Amino acid sequence: MSLACATCPVRDRAACSVLSDEEREDLSQRGRHRTLEPGEVLFHAGEKVTACATLTSGALKVSTTDAEGRERILALVHPAGFVGEFFQPFDDHEVVALAPSEVCLFAGEDIETAMSEHPALGRALLRRTQEDLHASRTLLALTGKPDAQARVAGLILGFAQAASDSPCHPAQEFDLPLSRAECANMLGLTIETVSRKITALEKSGAIRRHGKRGIELVDPARLSLMAEV
Amino acid sequence: MSLACATCPVRDRAACSVLSDEEREDLSQRGRHRTLEPGEVLFHAGEKVTACATLTSGALKVSTTDAEGRERILALVHPAGFVGEFFQPFDDHEVVALAPSEVCLFAGEDIETAMSEHPALGRALLRRTQEDLHASRTLLALTGKPDAQARVAGLILGFAQAASDSPCHPAQEFDLPLSRAECANMLGLTIETVSRKITALEKSGAIRRHGKRGIELVDPARLSLMAEV
DNA sequence: CGCTGTTTTGACGTCCATCAAACACCGTGG
DNA sequence: CCACGGTGTTTGATGGACGTCAAAACAGCG
């Protein structure tokens, strides 16, 4: 196989998991594997190619840069997630690796033909896209909060959920996947405000910090309370 | 037919347009038509039913209400648009009519079986969902602008695009689909700020107001300039 | 040890939210 | 026809929260 599906860490969670082994083998012929270093760009903004990818390990961010050069993070992609828009030709979003990452890369047309040959794949991608849409709207609701404290608390809670394996309970200790600048870009705040609010959360006793990115949830209830102000 | 597909105003733009007449007839047996008054709720927040709908005329909003009772508008739905999430059971979003509207309503399971019988439908829905995702991220980028003036200008530009039939050129004169309060909820601002910024735009000569909701673009270039501050 | 990049903390100014009141619009009923 | 409330919009005055500028603390690394 051109792609190591057999040993793929997300083989039963990614969109392609709905395929049989033969179908998957068929699809893997058309794709290619790629490794990304932190900061490396998978899709550039404005490029017209219709391509897409499944993240097998690491983490990606989807971002856009406005006229004044401010970056805005629109979404994070976790392993088994999917990025790329193959219908409309060009996209002003950029996809960049946050951590050392590995992806399965496909041309848009290949995915389209694969979808017509294997209808289950289309349904799986639809489901993933609906989840992405839901996540995007959740982030929209979060960034709409008038209070910066609530936004930061909500972001940390979201990261805690994502870092946990169990779907409902947040992880009790984890690392922030983003730098302060990236947190700020995600929430529509400045670096300084994010930093201040995090220290305020620590002083209030809701969390504790370990190093620059380590977060420990000492009082999750208080944290979610602060997220709702 | 239980649904008047033959005279449907969006019969060649909605997701179901990819179906043949017979397939469409088949699907229409499972759906039902519904009329909505302004303010009437199509899907309540928190309800567990998995249903979905295509908007045939009018306009809808997708919104959520946080713990303090603040409404946040997450998306607008235009004719031929699609709403509803049929995979994950429950949703904290609410779908409400903004204007007198008509929808084709389907149970989630019916859509799922229809998709497996007619794979093209799944692809069409995937495409629509990707478009919704893109729109959501565009709104996310807009609401992230630090300056209120830029947000309001961007919103007006967006409405001008939506009101136009041609995809690239904005309409020169149109009505805001939202009240001031709804604009504010969409942008994460207050009613007063939205009002002030609109009058500021008028004083700057970028737009002119006709009545409460009528907008005339007298200087679109200046308007898009102000959207990028 | 000195360098560079990230994070934190401080002081200050500004923009927006808040509170409050005036206004426009539109029905209803006197 | 005009007074009357009701709703949505506009405008004004004020305070607070966040952005901005600046510098210090800190960690990583040659």
Short mmCIF file of C-alpha atoms (C1' of nucleotides) in Angstrom, two decimals:
data_model
loop_
_atom_site.label_atom_id
_atom_site.label_comp_id
_atom_site.label_asym_id
_atom_site.label_seq_id
_atom_site.Cartn_x
_atom_site.Cartn_y
_atom_site.Cartn_z
CA MET A 1 0.00 0.00 0.00
CA SER A 2 1.18 3.49 -0.66
CA LEU A 3 -0.32 4.55 2.65
CA ALA A 4 0.27 2.57 5.77
CA CYS A 5 -3.43 2.10 6.50
CA ALA A 6 -2.77 -1.07 8.42
CA THR A 7 -0.83 0.76 11.08
CA CYS A 8 -2.69 4.06 10.85
CA PRO A 9 -3.41 5.43 14.34
CA VAL A 10 -6.81 6.74 13.28
CA ARG A 11 -7.80 3.85 11.07
CA ASP A 12 -11.08 3.29 12.87
CA ARG A 13 -11.97 6.94 13.58
CA ALA A 14 -11.19 8.76 10.36
CA ALA A 15 -13.67 9.20 7.54
CA CYS A 16 -12.11 6.33 5.62
CA SER A 17 -12.96 3.93 8.44
CA VAL A 18 -16.34 3.36 6.83
CA LEU A 19 -14.63 1.66 3.91
CA SER A 20 -13.85 -2.01 3.65
CA ASP A 21 -10.22 -3.03 3.55
CA GLU A 22 -10.33 -3.40 -0.22
CA GLU A 23 -11.97 -0.04 -0.69
CA ARG A 24 -9.50 1.55 1.62
CA GLU A 25 -6.67 -0.04 -0.28
CA ASP A 26 -8.21 1.36 -3.44
CA LEU A 27 -8.34 4.87 -2.00
CA SER A 28 -4.86 4.68 -0.57
CA GLN A 29 -3.51 4.23 -4.09
CA ARG A 30 -4.64 7.72 -4.92
CA GLY A 31 -3.42 9.48 -1.81
CA ARG A 32 -0.02 10.25 -0.48
CA HIS A 33 1.43 10.57 2.94
CA ARG A 34 3.05 13.74 4.17
CA THR A 35 4.88 14.83 7.28
CA LEU A 36 4.68 18.38 8.57
CA GLU A 37 6.93 20.27 10.94
CA PRO A 38 5.46 22.82 13.36
CA GLY A 39 4.69 25.98 11.43
CA GLU A 40 4.80 24.24 8.08
CA VAL A 41 1.95 25.11 5.73
CA LEU A 42 -0.26 22.39 4.31
CA PHE A 43 -2.58 24.60 2.25
CA HIS A 44 -1.70 28.18 1.42
CA ALA A 45 -4.35 30.89 1.42
CA GLY A 46 -5.66 31.74 -1.99
CA GLU A 47 -4.35 28.73 -3.79
CA LYS A 48 -6.80 27.36 -6.28
CA VAL A 49 -6.04 23.69 -5.99
CA THR A 50 -8.82 21.61 -4.54
CA ALA A 51 -7.15 19.23 -2.19
CA CYS A 52 -8.02 17.70 1.12
CA ALA A 53 -6.44 15.69 3.84
CA THR A 54 -7.07 13.56 6.88
CA LEU A 55 -4.89 14.25 9.89
CA THR A 56 -3.45 11.07 11.29
CA SER A 57 -1.31 12.54 14.05
CA GLY A 58 -0.36 15.94 15.42
CA ALA A 59 -2.47 19.07 15.20
CA LEU A 60 -3.36 21.68 12.59
CA LYS A 61 -4.87 25.13 12.63
CA VAL A 62 -7.10 26.75 10.02
CA SER A 63 -6.55 30.48 9.89
CA THR A 64 -7.01 33.56 7.79
CA THR A 65 -5.06 36.78 7.64
CA ASP A 66 -6.86 40.06 7.14
CA ALA A 67 -5.76 43.17 5.32
CA GLU A 68 -3.80 44.51 8.29
CA GLY A 69 -1.87 41.30 8.69
CA ARG A 70 -3.73 40.08 11.74
CA GLU A 71 -4.07 36.34 11.86
CA ARG A 72 -7.36 34.88 12.92
CA ILE A 73 -7.58 31.23 13.88
CA LEU A 74 -10.82 29.72 12.64
CA ALA A 75 -10.50 26.12 13.71
CA LEU A 76 -8.23 23.50 15.13
CA VAL A 77 -7.92 20.07 13.60
CA HIS A 78 -7.31 17.04 15.75
CA PRO A 79 -6.24 13.56 14.64
CA ALA A 80 -8.87 11.86 12.46
CA GLY A 81 -10.07 15.29 11.43
CA PHE A 82 -10.48 16.32 7.86
CA VAL A 83 -9.58 19.56 6.09
CA GLY A 84 -10.09 20.89 2.60
CA GLU A 85 -12.88 22.02 0.39
CA PHE A 86 -13.05 20.25 -2.91
CA PHE A 87 -16.15 21.80 -4.43
CA GLN A 88 -15.50 25.50 -4.53
CA PRO A 89 -12.16 26.15 -6.18
CA PHE A 90 -10.37 28.62 -3.99
CA ASP A 91 -10.27 29.40 -0.40
CA ASP A 92 -8.80 32.23 1.63
CA HIS A 93 -8.02 29.97 4.54
CA GLU A 94 -4.62 28.68 5.43
CA VAL A 95 -3.87 25.34 7.07
CA VAL A 96 -0.73 25.14 9.18
CA ALA A 97 0.75 22.51 11.45
CA LEU A 98 0.88 23.35 15.14
CA ALA A 99 2.87 20.29 16.07
CA PRO A 100 4.78 17.63 14.16
CA SER A 101 1.99 16.12 12.13
CA GLU A 102 1.20 13.49 9.58
CA VAL A 103 -1.56 13.66 7.01
CA CYS A 104 -3.08 11.62 4.22
CA LEU A 105 -3.32 13.95 1.26
CA PHE A 106 -5.74 13.61 -1.62
CA ALA A 107 -6.60 15.59 -4.71
CA GLY A 108 -10.16 16.87 -4.69
CA GLU A 109 -11.08 15.03 -7.85
CA ASP A 110 -9.82 11.77 -6.43
CA ILE A 111 -12.00 12.18 -3.40
CA GLU A 112 -14.93 13.02 -5.60
CA THR A 113 -14.55 9.90 -7.67
CA ALA A 114 -13.97 7.86 -4.53
CA MET A 115 -17.18 9.23 -3.10
CA SER A 116 -19.17 8.27 -6.16
CA GLU A 117 -17.67 4.78 -6.09
CA HIS A 118 -18.12 4.38 -2.33
CA PRO A 119 -21.22 6.28 -1.19
CA ALA A 120 -20.48 5.54 2.45
CA LEU A 121 -17.45 7.78 2.17
CA GLY A 122 -19.62 10.73 1.21
CA ARG A 123 -21.82 10.16 4.21
CA ALA A 124 -18.82 9.94 6.49
CA LEU A 125 -17.45 13.19 5.15
CA LEU A 126 -20.83 14.81 5.51
CA ARG A 127 -20.90 13.79 9.11
CA ARG A 128 -17.43 15.13 9.74
CA THR A 129 -18.28 18.38 8.02
CA GLN A 130 -21.40 18.77 10.12
CA GLU A 131 -19.26 18.29 13.19
CA ASP A 132 -16.84 20.92 11.95
CA LEU A 133 -19.75 23.25 11.33
CA HIS A 134 -20.97 22.68 14.83
CA ALA A 135 -17.52 23.33 16.23
CA SER A 136 -17.22 26.50 14.21
CA ARG A 137 -20.52 27.77 15.55
CA THR A 138 -19.52 26.86 19.07
CA LEU A 139 -16.38 28.92 18.64
CA LEU A 140 -18.48 31.70 17.21
CA ALA A 141 -20.63 31.68 20.31
CA LEU A 142 -17.55 31.64 22.52
CA THR A 143 -15.85 34.56 20.83
CA GLY A 144 -19.07 36.50 21.04
CA LYS A 145 -19.02 36.65 24.80
CA PRO A 146 -18.63 40.24 25.93
CA ASP A 147 -16.24 39.41 28.75
CA ALA A 148 -12.66 38.41 28.05
CA GLN A 149 -12.52 36.30 31.19
CA ALA A 150 -15.39 34.17 29.94
CA ARG A 151 -13.74 33.67 26.58
CA VAL A 152 -10.45 32.51 28.05
CA ALA A 153 -12.17 30.24 30.54
CA GLY A 154 -14.28 28.75 27.75
CA LEU A 155 -11.23 28.17 25.59
CA ILE A 156 -9.42 26.37 28.36
CA LEU A 157 -12.47 24.24 29.02
CA GLY A 158 -12.66 23.39 25.36
CA PHE A 159 -9.03 22.34 25.32
CA ALA A 160 -9.61 20.25 28.39
CA GLN A 161 -12.43 18.45 26.62
CA ALA A 162 -10.33 17.91 23.53
CA ALA A 163 -7.40 16.64 25.55
CA SER A 164 -9.54 14.05 27.28
CA ASP A 165 -10.31 10.68 25.78
CA SER A 166 -13.70 10.46 27.45
CA PRO A 167 -16.23 12.59 25.60
CA CYS A 168 -17.97 14.20 28.56
CA HIS A 169 -15.34 14.66 31.25
CA PRO A 170 -12.55 17.15 30.66
CA ALA A 171 -8.95 16.19 31.17
CA GLN A 172 -7.71 17.23 34.58
CA GLU A 173 -4.21 18.07 33.44
CA PHE A 174 -3.05 18.89 29.94
CA ASP A 175 -0.98 21.22 27.79
CA LEU A 176 -2.37 24.14 25.86
CA PRO A 177 -1.96 23.35 22.17
CA LEU A 178 -1.51 27.03 21.36
CA SER A 179 0.87 29.83 22.25
CA ARG A 180 -0.53 32.93 23.92
CA ALA A 181 -0.49 34.71 20.60
CA GLU A 182 -2.48 31.93 19.00
CA CYS A 183 -4.97 31.85 21.86
CA ALA A 184 -5.41 35.57 21.41
CA ASN A 185 -5.90 35.19 17.67
CA MET A 186 -8.49 32.54 18.28
CA LEU A 187 -10.49 34.59 20.76
CA GLY A 188 -10.16 37.99 19.17
CA LEU A 189 -8.13 39.33 22.09
CA THR A 190 -4.56 40.48 22.58
CA ILE A 191 -1.69 38.48 23.98
CA GLU A 192 -1.58 40.61 27.08
CA THR A 193 -5.25 40.21 27.87
CA VAL A 194 -5.05 36.45 27.49
CA SER A 195 -2.06 36.34 29.79
CA ARG A 196 -3.74 38.53 32.38
CA LYS A 197 -6.91 36.49 32.36
CA ILE A 198 -5.03 33.25 32.74
CA THR A 199 -3.18 34.56 35.76
CA ALA A 200 -6.49 35.81 37.11
CA LEU A 201 -7.92 32.31 36.72
CA GLU A 202 -4.95 30.93 38.59
CA LYS A 203 -5.28 33.49 41.38
CA SER A 204 -8.97 32.68 41.70
CA GLY A 205 -8.06 29.07 42.31
CA ALA A 206 -9.77 27.64 39.25
CA ILE A 207 -6.60 26.41 37.59
CA ARG A 208 -2.90 26.02 38.20
CA ARG A 209 -0.13 26.50 35.71
CA HIS A 210 2.80 24.17 35.20
CA GLY A 211 5.36 25.75 32.98
CA LYS A 212 4.23 27.86 30.06
CA ARG A 213 1.55 25.64 28.62
CA GLY A 214 0.70 23.14 31.29
CA ILE A 215 -2.74 23.59 32.82
CA GLU A 216 -4.22 21.79 35.79
CA LEU A 217 -7.91 22.05 36.49
CA VAL A 218 -8.22 22.36 40.24
CA ASP A 219 -11.80 23.63 40.25
CA PRO A 220 -13.57 22.83 36.98
CA ALA A 221 -16.91 23.95 38.36
CA ARG A 222 -15.58 27.41 39.10
CA LEU A 223 -13.97 27.50 35.68
CA SER A 224 -17.20 26.73 33.85
CA LEU A 225 -18.89 29.25 36.07
CA MET A 226 -16.47 31.92 34.91
CA ALA A 227 -17.06 30.86 31.32
CA GLU A 228 -20.70 31.79 31.62
CA VAL A 229 -20.42 35.33 32.85
CA MET B 1 -47.06 14.80 -4.68
CA SER B 2 -47.19 15.71 -1.05
CA LEU B 3 -44.77 18.54 -1.75
CA ALA B 4 -45.29 20.87 -4.64
CA CYS B 5 -41.88 20.19 -6.14
CA ALA B 6 -43.07 21.11 -9.61
CA THR B 7 -43.66 24.70 -8.61
CA CYS B 8 -40.94 24.93 -5.98
CA PRO B 9 -39.08 28.23 -6.30
CA VAL B 10 -35.76 26.60 -5.46
CA ARG B 11 -36.28 23.38 -7.38
CA ASP B 12 -33.04 23.76 -9.32
CA ARG B 13 -30.89 25.24 -6.56
CA ALA B 14 -31.73 23.21 -3.47
CA ALA B 15 -29.93 20.04 -2.51
CA CYS B 16 -32.72 17.93 -3.96
CA SER B 17 -32.08 19.38 -7.41
CA VAL B 18 -29.51 16.69 -8.01
CA LEU B 19 -32.27 14.10 -7.98
CA SER B 20 -34.23 12.95 -10.97
CA ASP B 21 -37.94 13.71 -11.05
CA GLU B 22 -38.79 10.22 -9.90
CA GLU B 23 -36.28 10.31 -7.07
CA ARG B 24 -37.52 13.68 -6.03
CA GLU B 25 -41.06 12.40 -6.07
CA ASP B 26 -39.89 9.54 -3.91
CA LEU B 27 -38.29 11.89 -1.39
CA SER B 28 -41.24 14.24 -1.36
CA GLN B 29 -43.42 11.41 -0.08
CA ARG B 30 -41.43 11.41 3.11
CA GLY B 31 -41.30 15.12 3.70
CA ARG B 32 -43.87 17.68 4.62
CA HIS B 33 -44.35 21.29 3.88
CA ARG B 34 -44.54 23.91 6.58
CA THR B 35 -45.19 27.62 6.72
CA LEU B 36 -43.56 29.84 9.33
CA GLU B 37 -44.49 33.28 10.57
CA PRO B 38 -41.78 35.75 11.55
CA GLY B 39 -40.49 34.77 14.96
CA GLU B 40 -41.88 31.27 14.76
CA VAL B 41 -39.49 28.53 15.82
CA LEU B 42 -38.65 25.68 13.48
CA PHE B 43 -36.26 23.79 15.75
CA HIS B 44 -36.08 24.47 19.46
CA ALA B 45 -32.78 24.47 21.29
CA GLY B 46 -32.06 21.25 23.11
CA GLU B 47 -34.64 19.12 21.41
CA LYS B 48 -33.38 15.69 20.67
CA VAL B 49 -35.20 15.00 17.45
CA THR B 50 -32.99 14.76 14.42
CA ALA B 51 -34.79 16.66 11.73
CA CYS B 52 -33.75 18.82 8.85
CA ALA B 53 -35.27 21.14 6.33
CA THR B 54 -34.71 22.98 3.10
CA LEU B 55 -35.81 26.59 3.01
CA THR B 56 -37.87 27.31 -0.08
CA SER B 57 -38.75 30.93 0.62
CA GLY B 58 -38.21 33.53 3.32
CA ALA B 59 -35.29 33.64 5.73
CA LEU B 60 -34.20 31.85 8.90
CA LYS B 61 -31.69 32.47 11.61
CA VAL B 62 -29.69 29.93 13.59
CA SER B 63 -29.01 31.16 17.08
CA THR B 64 -28.04 30.11 20.56
CA THR B 65 -28.81 31.61 23.93
CA ASP B 66 -26.21 31.61 26.67
CA ALA B 67 -26.63 31.32 30.41
CA GLU B 68 -27.34 35.04 30.86
CA GLY B 69 -30.06 35.00 28.23
CA ARG B 70 -28.07 36.73 25.54
CA GLU B 71 -28.95 35.56 22.08
CA ARG B 72 -26.15 34.99 19.63
CA ILE B 73 -26.94 34.63 15.94
CA LEU B 74 -24.72 31.99 14.39
CA ALA B 75 -25.94 31.92 10.82
CA LEU B 76 -28.58 33.11 8.42
CA VAL B 77 -30.32 30.76 6.04
CA HIS B 78 -31.39 31.90 2.61
CA PRO B 79 -33.76 30.16 0.20
CA ALA B 80 -32.39 26.82 -1.03
CA GLY B 81 -30.38 26.62 2.16
CA PHE B 82 -30.46 23.62 4.40
CA VAL B 83 -30.63 23.34 8.19
CA GLY B 84 -30.51 20.49 10.64
CA GLU B 85 -28.05 17.97 11.91
CA PHE B 86 -29.21 14.40 11.59
CA PHE B 87 -26.19 12.54 12.87
CA GLN B 88 -25.62 13.79 16.35
CA PRO B 89 -28.85 13.65 18.30
CA PHE B 90 -29.18 16.93 20.06
CA ASP B 91 -28.23 20.43 19.38
CA ASP B 92 -28.19 23.60 21.42
CA HIS B 93 -29.01 25.74 18.44
CA GLU B 94 -32.36 27.25 17.68
CA VAL B 95 -33.77 27.90 14.20
CA VAL B 96 -36.26 30.75 13.90
CA ALA B 97 -37.98 32.42 10.98
CA LEU B 98 -36.99 36.03 10.31
CA ALA B 99 -39.63 36.55 7.64
CA PRO B 100 -42.67 34.62 6.44
CA SER B 101 -41.04 31.42 5.30
CA GLU B 102 -41.72 28.03 3.80
CA VAL B 103 -39.71 24.91 4.36
CA CYS B 104 -39.60 21.27 3.31
CA LEU B 105 -39.28 19.30 6.50
CA PHE B 106 -37.78 15.83 6.80
CA ALA B 107 -37.03 13.42 9.58
CA GLY B 108 -33.33 12.70 9.96
CA GLU B 109 -33.77 9.00 9.37
CA ASP B 110 -35.70 9.63 6.17
CA ILE B 111 -32.88 11.75 4.85
CA GLU B 112 -30.40 9.11 5.84
CA THR B 113 -32.22 6.39 3.97
CA ALA B 114 -32.74 8.71 1.02
CA MET B 115 -29.02 9.38 0.97
CA SER B 116 -28.17 5.71 0.89
CA GLU B 117 -30.66 5.17 -1.91
CA HIS B 118 -29.56 8.22 -3.86
CA PRO B 119 -25.85 8.86 -3.30
CA ALA B 120 -25.97 12.11 -5.24
CA LEU B 121 -28.08 13.56 -2.46
CA GLY B 122 -25.34 12.92 0.05
CA ARG B 123 -22.84 14.72 -2.14
CA ALA B 124 -25.17 17.65 -2.58
CA LEU B 125 -25.67 17.93 1.16
CA LEU B 126 -21.94 17.66 1.72
CA ARG B 127 -21.42 20.54 -0.64
CA ARG B 128 -24.04 22.67 1.09
CA THR B 129 -22.57 21.87 4.48
CA GLN B 130 -19.12 22.84 3.29
CA GLU B 131 -20.58 26.13 2.11
CA ASP B 132 -22.21 26.63 5.48
CA LEU B 133 -18.92 25.88 7.17
CA HIS B 134 -17.21 28.42 5.00
CA ALA B 135 -19.86 30.99 5.78
CA SER B 136 -19.54 30.29 9.47
CA ARG B 137 -15.80 30.82 9.35
CA THR B 138 -16.23 34.00 7.38
CA LEU B 139 -18.55 35.28 10.07
CA LEU B 140 -16.03 34.19 12.66
CA ALA B 141 -13.37 36.26 10.93
CA LEU B 142 -15.72 39.21 10.72
CA THR B 143 -16.71 39.18 14.36
CA GLY B 144 -13.07 38.92 15.29
CA LYS B 145 -12.24 42.35 13.93
CA PRO B 146 -11.18 44.59 16.79
CA ASP B 147 -13.00 47.64 15.47
CA ALA B 148 -16.77 47.88 15.65
CA GLN B 149 -16.88 50.06 12.56
CA ALA B 150 -15.22 47.34 10.52
CA ARG B 151 -17.64 44.73 11.77
CA VAL B 152 -20.71 46.75 10.89
CA ALA B 153 -19.32 47.68 7.49
CA GLY B 154 -18.50 44.07 6.80
CA LEU B 155 -21.94 42.94 7.81
CA ILE B 156 -23.58 45.44 5.51
CA LEU B 157 -21.32 44.37 2.68
CA GLY B 158 -22.25 40.78 3.32
CA PHE B 159 -25.94 41.60 3.20
CA ALA B 160 -25.40 43.50 -0.01
CA GLN B 161 -23.80 40.43 -1.54
CA ALA B 162 -26.59 38.19 -0.34
CA ALA B 163 -29.26 40.55 -1.63
CA SER B 164 -27.75 40.59 -5.09
CA ASP B 165 -28.48 37.92 -7.67
CA SER B 166 -25.07 38.25 -9.28
CA PRO B 167 -22.46 36.46 -7.20
CA CYS B 168 -19.68 39.02 -7.33
CA HIS B 169 -21.35 42.42 -7.40
CA PRO B 170 -23.23 43.58 -4.32
CA ALA B 171 -26.73 44.92 -4.58
CA GLN B 172 -26.77 48.69 -4.72
CA GLU B 173 -29.96 49.07 -2.73
CA PHE B 174 -31.54 46.59 -0.38
CA ASP B 175 -33.14 46.08 3.00
CA LEU B 176 -31.35 44.81 6.06
CA PRO B 177 -32.81 41.42 6.91
CA LEU B 178 -32.21 41.99 10.59
CA SER B 179 -33.27 44.42 13.25
CA ARG B 180 -30.61 46.43 15.05
CA ALA B 181 -30.80 44.05 17.97
CA GLU B 182 -30.24 41.09 15.67
CA CYS B 183 -27.35 42.79 13.92
CA ALA B 184 -25.84 43.42 17.33
CA ASN B 185 -26.33 39.79 18.37
CA MET B 186 -24.68 38.67 15.19
CA LEU B 187 -21.62 40.86 15.60
CA GLY B 188 -21.18 40.62 19.33
CA LEU B 189 -21.96 44.32 19.83
CA THR B 190 -24.75 46.27 21.44
CA ILE B 191 -27.73 47.84 19.72
CA GLU B 192 -26.43 51.31 20.44
CA THR B 193 -23.02 50.69 18.96
CA VAL B 194 -24.51 49.24 15.80
CA SER B 195 -26.78 52.23 15.47
CA ARG B 196 -23.94 54.68 16.03
CA LYS B 197 -21.70 52.97 13.51
CA ILE B 198 -24.41 52.92 10.88
CA THR B 199 -25.02 56.63 11.29
CA ALA B 200 -21.27 57.14 11.15
CA LEU B 201 -21.18 55.25 7.86
CA GLU B 202 -23.93 57.44 6.53
CA LYS B 203 -22.18 60.61 7.65
CA SER B 204 -18.99 59.45 5.98
CA GLY B 205 -20.88 59.16 2.73
CA ALA B 206 -20.43 55.44 2.27
CA ILE B 207 -24.11 54.59 2.54
CA ARG B 208 -27.50 56.24 2.76
CA ARG B 209 -30.44 55.08 4.79
CA HIS B 210 -34.00 54.88 3.56
CA GLY B 211 -36.33 54.24 6.42
CA LYS B 212 -35.27 51.92 9.20
CA ARG B 213 -33.88 49.05 7.18
CA GLY B 214 -33.31 50.39 3.70
CA ILE B 215 -29.64 50.74 2.74
CA GLU B 216 -28.22 52.33 -0.36
CA LEU B 217 -24.57 51.83 -1.22
CA VAL B 218 -23.35 55.16 -2.51
CA ASP B 219 -19.65 54.41 -2.15
CA PRO B 220 -19.01 50.66 -1.96
CA ALA B 221 -15.27 51.15 -2.25
CA ARG B 222 -15.22 53.33 0.83
CA LEU B 223 -17.42 50.83 2.61
CA SER B 224 -15.11 47.91 1.95
CA LEU B 225 -12.23 50.14 2.96
CA MET B 226 -13.85 50.72 6.32
CA ALA B 227 -14.46 47.00 6.65
CA GLU B 228 -10.75 46.37 6.55
CA VAL B 229 -9.60 48.68 9.31
"C1'" DC C 1 27.02 33.52 29.64
"C1'" DG C 2 24.68 36.41 26.37
"C1'" DC C 3 21.35 35.88 22.92
"C1'" DT C 4 16.42 35.52 21.18
"C1'" DG C 5 11.64 34.63 21.59
"C1'" DT C 6 7.77 34.05 24.68
"C1'" DT C 7 5.30 35.38 28.61
"C1'" DT C 8 4.22 38.40 32.32
"C1'" DT C 9 3.41 42.74 34.54
"C1'" DG C 10 2.69 47.76 34.64
"C1'" DA C 11 0.80 52.49 33.21
"C1'" DC C 12 -2.11 54.86 30.25
"C1'" DG C 13 -5.59 55.99 26.76
"C1'" DT C 14 -9.45 54.77 24.03
"C1'" DC C 15 -13.35 52.45 22.44
"C1'" DC C 16 -17.36 50.29 23.55
"C1'" DA C 17 -20.98 48.83 27.10
"C1'" DT C 18 -24.01 50.71 30.19
"C1'" DC C 19 -27.55 53.68 31.73
"C1'" DA C 20 -30.83 57.02 30.35
"C1'" DA C 21 -33.71 59.85 27.60
"C1'" DA C 22 -35.53 61.57 23.30
"C1'" DC C 23 -37.41 60.36 19.02
"C1'" DA C 24 -39.88 58.02 15.03
"C1'" DC C 25 -43.24 54.90 13.66
"C1'" DC C 26 -47.78 52.59 14.04
"C1'" DG C 27 -51.43 50.83 15.41
"C1'" DT C 28 -55.72 51.63 18.73
"C1'" DG C 29 -59.28 54.12 20.74
"C1'" DG C 30 -61.22 58.23 22.46
"C1'" DC D 1 -58.29 64.10 13.97
"C1'" DC D 2 -55.40 63.79 17.68
"C1'" DA D 3 -53.99 61.73 22.19
"C1'" DC D 4 -52.11 57.43 23.74
"C1'" DG D 5 -49.16 53.54 24.57
"C1'" DG D 6 -45.89 50.10 22.46
"C1'" DT D 7 -41.89 48.97 19.89
"C1'" DG D 8 -37.73 49.92 17.61
"C1'" DT D 9 -34.15 53.36 16.71
"C1'" DT D 10 -31.22 57.23 17.69
"C1'" DT D 11 -28.46 60.18 20.57
"C1'" DG D 12 -26.07 61.67 24.79
"C1'" DA D 13 -23.10 61.14 29.15
"C1'" DT D 14 -20.34 58.24 31.89
"C1'" DG D 15 -17.44 54.52 33.51
"C1'" DG D 16 -14.93 50.32 32.86
"C1'" DA D 17 -12.60 46.92 30.28
"C1'" DC D 18 -9.54 45.97 26.92
"C1'" DG D 19 -5.95 47.61 23.57
"C1'" DT D 20 -1.65 49.84 23.21
"C1'" DC D 21 2.97 50.94 24.44
"C1'" DA D 22 6.82 49.72 27.22
"C1'" DA D 23 9.77 47.12 30.11
"C1'" DA D 24 10.89 43.36 32.94
"C1'" DA D 25 10.99 38.31 33.91
"C1'" DC D 26 11.80 33.92 32.12
"C1'" DA D 27 13.15 29.92 29.36
"C1'" DG D 28 15.64 27.85 25.70
"C1'" DC D 29 19.92 27.43 23.22
"C1'" DG D 30 24.22 28.21 21.08
#
